[in-house]
Amino acid sequence: MTTGVRRRMGVEERRQQLIGVALELFARRSPDEVSIDEIAAAAGISRPLVYHYFPGKLSLYEAALQRAAHDLASRFEEPHEGSLGGRLLRVMRRFFDFVDEHGPGFSALMRGGPAVGSSATNALIDSVRQVAYEQILSHLRVTDPPARLELLVRSWISLVESTALIWLDGRRIPRGELETQLVHSFAALAAVGAAYDEEMTELLRHMLKDEPNDGPFTDLAARLITLAS
C-alpha cells in the first residue's frame, strides 16, 4: 500500500483554488452566509492559511467576483451568423445558464453582498454591462449609436438583469419562455424607438430583413397580429 503525498501548491495556484472553492459555495448560498472557515474546510487547508493568500473575506469575494464577471461577460459573445433574433436568443440561453448555476451569488452581487458598494465591485459590474452593450452594437453593425439606440440597448440590458433577479425568486415562469420574451422585448423597444426616429426605423428594417419565418422576431409579429385581430 502506498501513501499519497500531497503536492504543495504554488501561491497563484492556491489562490485560484480558493477562488474556485468560494465560487462553488457562493453558487449555493449568499456570500454573506459563507464563512472563511467553510471556505478553508472545502479547500482542505486551515483558516490562517486562507488569510495568508487573501487579507479577508472581502478580498476573496472580490477576486471570485472578478472571475465570475469575466465568465458572465463572455456569455454575450456570439458569432455574427444567422438572424439577430436567433443570436440574441442564444445569448439569453447562455446568460440564464449562468444565472441558474450561480443564483445566490448573482443575486447577492446585484442586490447587495459583502463587496457591493466598493469601487472595485462597481467597476466589475459596469464592465459586464459595457461588454454586453458593445457586443449588441457590434451585431447591429453600429459604431456611433444615436441617442435613442443607446437608450434602447442600455435599457434592455437593465431589463435582462432585473428580470433574472425576479425570476430567481421562485422561478415561476418557465425559463425558455422568459428567454424568448426578453428577445421579444428587444424588438418591441426597437419598434417604439422607430415610431419616433427615422434612424431607428432603418435599424428596425435591418433587424427584420434576415429574420426567418420561425425566428423570434417573426414569432412576436405573429403574436401581436393575433392580439389585434
PDB file of N, CA and C in Angstrom, residues 22-34 61 64-65 68-69 72 98-116 121 125 165 168 171:
ATOM      1  N   ALA A  22     -14.613  29.200  -3.380  1.00  0.00           N
ATOM      2  CA  ALA A  22     -15.535  30.251  -2.958  1.00  0.00           C
ATOM      3  C   ALA A  22     -16.703  30.378  -3.930  1.00  0.00           C
ATOM      4  N   LEU A  23     -16.413  30.331  -5.238  1.00  0.00           N
ATOM      5  CA  LEU A  23     -17.479  30.435  -6.232  1.00  0.00           C
ATOM      6  C   LEU A  23     -18.478  29.293  -6.111  1.00  0.00           C
ATOM      7  N   GLU A  24     -17.981  28.093  -5.843  1.00  0.00           N
ATOM      8  CA  GLU A  24     -18.884  26.949  -5.676  1.00  0.00           C
ATOM      9  C   GLU A  24     -19.798  27.152  -4.476  1.00  0.00           C
ATOM     10  N   LEU A  25     -19.255  27.664  -3.382  1.00  0.00           N
ATOM     11  CA  LEU A  25     -20.069  27.904  -2.185  1.00  0.00           C
ATOM     12  C   LEU A  25     -21.031  29.061  -2.400  1.00  0.00           C
ATOM     13  N   PHE A  26     -20.560  30.121  -3.076  1.00  0.00           N
ATOM     14  CA  PHE A  26     -21.420  31.272  -3.336  1.00  0.00           C
ATOM     15  C   PHE A  26     -22.541  30.921  -4.305  1.00  0.00           C
ATOM     16  N   ALA A  27     -22.349  29.882  -5.118  1.00  0.00           N
ATOM     17  CA  ALA A  27     -23.386  29.465  -6.062  1.00  0.00           C
ATOM     18  C   ALA A  27     -24.567  28.827  -5.348  1.00  0.00           C
ATOM     19  N   ARG A  28     -24.309  28.315  -4.129  1.00  0.00           N
ATOM     20  CA  ARG A  28     -25.379  27.638  -3.382  1.00  0.00           C
ATOM     21  C   ARG A  28     -26.005  28.526  -2.314  1.00  0.00           C
ATOM     22  N   ARG A  29     -25.200  29.463  -1.781  1.00  0.00           N
ATOM     23  CA  ARG A  29     -25.697  30.364  -0.732  1.00  0.00           C
ATOM     24  C   ARG A  29     -25.127  31.750  -0.938  1.00  0.00           C
ATOM     25  N   SER A  30     -25.809  32.723  -0.378  1.00  0.00           N
ATOM     26  CA  SER A  30     -25.326  34.091  -0.470  1.00  0.00           C
ATOM     27  C   SER A  30     -23.938  34.199   0.158  1.00  0.00           C
ATOM     28  N   PRO A  31     -23.033  34.992  -0.424  1.00  0.00           N
ATOM     29  CA  PRO A  31     -21.702  35.167   0.166  1.00  0.00           C
ATOM     30  C   PRO A  31     -21.742  35.615   1.626  1.00  0.00           C
ATOM     31  N   ASP A  32     -22.759  36.360   2.010  1.00  0.00           N
ATOM     32  CA  ASP A  32     -22.893  36.777   3.412  1.00  0.00           C
ATOM     33  C   ASP A  32     -23.005  35.581   4.355  1.00  0.00           C
ATOM     34  N   GLU A  33     -23.514  34.467   3.845  1.00  0.00           N
ATOM     35  CA  GLU A  33     -23.761  33.298   4.687  1.00  0.00           C
ATOM     36  C   GLU A  33     -22.604  32.300   4.684  1.00  0.00           C
ATOM     37  N   VAL A  34     -21.597  32.566   3.867  1.00  0.00           N
ATOM     38  CA  VAL A  34     -20.455  31.645   3.752  1.00  0.00           C
ATOM     39  C   VAL A  34     -19.292  32.190   4.577  1.00  0.00           C
ATOM     40  N   TYR A  61     -13.910  37.570  -1.888  1.00  0.00           N
ATOM     41  CA  TYR A  61     -15.162  37.760  -2.612  1.00  0.00           C
ATOM     42  C   TYR A  61     -14.936  38.574  -3.880  1.00  0.00           C
ATOM     43  N   ALA A  64     -13.275  36.403  -6.452  1.00  0.00           N
ATOM     44  CA  ALA A  64     -14.249  35.472  -7.019  1.00  0.00           C
ATOM     45  C   ALA A  64     -15.186  36.208  -7.962  1.00  0.00           C
ATOM     46  N   LEU A  65     -15.570  37.405  -7.570  1.00  0.00           N
ATOM     47  CA  LEU A  65     -16.455  38.217  -8.397  1.00  0.00           C
ATOM     48  C   LEU A  65     -15.796  38.563  -9.726  1.00  0.00           C
ATOM     49  N   ALA A  68     -16.096  35.556 -11.908  1.00  0.00           N
ATOM     50  CA  ALA A  68     -17.487  35.383 -12.324  1.00  0.00           C
ATOM     51  C   ALA A  68     -17.889  36.442 -13.351  1.00  0.00           C
ATOM     52  N   ALA A  69     -17.409  37.681 -13.153  1.00  0.00           N
ATOM     53  CA  ALA A  69     -17.743  38.757 -14.087  1.00  0.00           C
ATOM     54  C   ALA A  69     -17.167  38.474 -15.468  1.00  0.00           C
ATOM     55  N   LEU A  72     -19.391  35.819 -16.967  1.00  0.00           N
ATOM     56  CA  LEU A  72     -20.693  36.365 -17.372  1.00  0.00           C
ATOM     57  C   LEU A  72     -20.561  37.215 -18.631  1.00  0.00           C
ATOM     58  N   PHE A  98     -25.847  30.882 -16.705  1.00  0.00           N
ATOM     59  CA  PHE A  98     -25.032  31.456 -15.625  1.00  0.00           C
ATOM     60  C   PHE A  98     -25.896  31.762 -14.404  1.00  0.00           C
ATOM     61  N   VAL A  99     -27.033  32.411 -14.636  1.00  0.00           N
ATOM     62  CA  VAL A  99     -27.925  32.765 -13.527  1.00  0.00           C
ATOM     63  C   VAL A  99     -28.377  31.517 -12.782  1.00  0.00           C
ATOM     64  N   ASP A 100     -28.700  30.463 -13.537  1.00  0.00           N
ATOM     65  CA  ASP A 100     -29.120  29.194 -12.955  1.00  0.00           C
ATOM     66  C   ASP A 100     -28.010  28.573 -12.102  1.00  0.00           C
ATOM     67  N   GLU A 101     -26.793  28.620 -12.613  1.00  0.00           N
ATOM     68  CA  GLU A 101     -25.667  27.971 -11.942  1.00  0.00           C
ATOM     69  C   GLU A 101     -25.168  28.761 -10.735  1.00  0.00           C
ATOM     70  N   HIS A 102     -25.325  30.081 -10.775  1.00  0.00           N
ATOM     71  CA  HIS A 102     -24.767  30.936  -9.723  1.00  0.00           C
ATOM     72  C   HIS A 102     -25.845  31.793  -9.065  1.00  0.00           C
ATOM     73  N   GLY A 103     -27.050  31.237  -8.919  1.00  0.00           N
ATOM     74  CA  GLY A 103     -28.190  32.010  -8.437  1.00  0.00           C
ATOM     75  C   GLY A 103     -27.939  32.878  -7.228  1.00  0.00           C
ATOM     76  N   PRO A 104     -27.615  32.301  -6.047  1.00  0.00           N
ATOM     77  CA  PRO A 104     -27.417  33.118  -4.848  1.00  0.00           C
ATOM     78  C   PRO A 104     -26.294  34.141  -5.001  1.00  0.00           C
ATOM     79  N   GLY A 105     -25.209  33.744  -5.646  1.00  0.00           N
ATOM     80  CA  GLY A 105     -24.102  34.678  -5.849  1.00  0.00           C
ATOM     81  C   GLY A 105     -24.477  35.806  -6.780  1.00  0.00           C
ATOM     82  N   PHE A 106     -25.206  35.489  -7.867  1.00  0.00           N
ATOM     83  CA  PHE A 106     -25.670  36.516  -8.794  1.00  0.00           C
ATOM     84  C   PHE A 106     -26.620  37.474  -8.082  1.00  0.00           C
ATOM     85  N   SER A 107     -27.531  36.921  -7.311  1.00  0.00           N
ATOM     86  CA  SER A 107     -28.494  37.741  -6.591  1.00  0.00           C
ATOM     87  C   SER A 107     -27.808  38.630  -5.559  1.00  0.00           C
ATOM     88  N   ALA A 108     -26.838  38.060  -4.839  1.00  0.00           N
ATOM     89  CA  ALA A 108     -26.125  38.842  -3.825  1.00  0.00           C
ATOM     90  C   ALA A 108     -25.344  39.977  -4.465  1.00  0.00           C
ATOM     91  N   LEU A 109     -24.757  39.703  -5.605  1.00  0.00           N
ATOM     92  CA  LEU A 109     -23.985  40.731  -6.308  1.00  0.00           C
ATOM     93  C   LEU A 109     -24.875  41.900  -6.703  1.00  0.00           C
ATOM     94  N   MET A 110     -26.030  41.611  -7.304  1.00  0.00           N
ATOM     95  CA  MET A 110     -26.872  42.663  -7.834  1.00  0.00           C
ATOM     96  C   MET A 110     -27.750  43.335  -6.767  1.00  0.00           C
ATOM     97  N   ARG A 111     -28.063  42.592  -5.695  1.00  0.00           N
ATOM     98  CA  ARG A 111     -28.959  43.146  -4.678  1.00  0.00           C
ATOM     99  C   ARG A 111     -28.241  43.642  -3.432  1.00  0.00           C
ATOM    100  N   GLY A 112     -27.033  43.171  -3.238  1.00  0.00           N
ATOM    101  CA  GLY A 112     -26.307  43.560  -2.036  1.00  0.00           C
ATOM    102  C   GLY A 112     -25.552  42.389  -1.468  1.00  0.00           C
ATOM    103  N   GLY A 113     -24.271  42.564  -1.246  1.00  0.00           N
ATOM    104  CA  GLY A 113     -23.429  41.500  -0.709  1.00  0.00           C
ATOM    105  C   GLY A 113     -22.238  42.119  -0.007  1.00  0.00           C
ATOM    106  N   PRO A 114     -21.293  41.308   0.446  1.00  0.00           N
ATOM    107  CA  PRO A 114     -20.198  41.828   1.246  1.00  0.00           C
ATOM    108  C   PRO A 114     -19.314  42.830   0.527  1.00  0.00           C
ATOM    109  N   ALA A 115     -19.284  42.795  -0.817  1.00  0.00           N
ATOM    110  CA  ALA A 115     -18.410  43.714  -1.546  1.00  0.00           C
ATOM    111  C   ALA A 115     -19.178  44.778  -2.310  1.00  0.00           C
ATOM    112  N   VAL A 116     -20.515  44.738  -2.245  1.00  0.00           N
ATOM    113  CA  VAL A 116     -21.302  45.699  -3.001  1.00  0.00           C
ATOM    114  C   VAL A 116     -21.083  47.097  -2.446  1.00  0.00           C
ATOM    115  N   THR A 121     -15.950  46.507  -6.982  1.00  0.00           N
ATOM    116  CA  THR A 121     -17.154  45.751  -7.346  1.00  0.00           C
ATOM    117  C   THR A 121     -17.991  46.504  -8.366  1.00  0.00           C
ATOM    118  N   ILE A 125     -19.089  45.201 -12.191  1.00  0.00           N
ATOM    119  CA  ILE A 125     -20.478  45.127 -12.659  1.00  0.00           C
ATOM    120  C   ILE A 125     -20.650  45.976 -13.912  1.00  0.00           C
ATOM    121  N   LEU A 165     -33.172  38.607 -11.787  1.00  0.00           N
ATOM    122  CA  LEU A 165     -33.277  38.661 -10.328  1.00  0.00           C
ATOM    123  C   LEU A 165     -34.684  38.282  -9.857  1.00  0.00           C
ATOM    124  N   LEU A 168     -35.343  34.533 -10.230  1.00  0.00           N
ATOM    125  CA  LEU A 168     -34.694  33.689  -9.226  1.00  0.00           C
ATOM    126  C   LEU A 168     -35.566  33.475  -7.989  1.00  0.00           C
ATOM    127  N   ARG A 171     -38.741  31.154  -9.620  1.00  0.00           N
ATOM    128  CA  ARG A 171     -38.725  30.608 -10.986  1.00  0.00           C
ATOM    129  C   ARG A 171     -40.142  30.258 -11.451  1.00  0.00           C
TER     130      ARG A 171
END
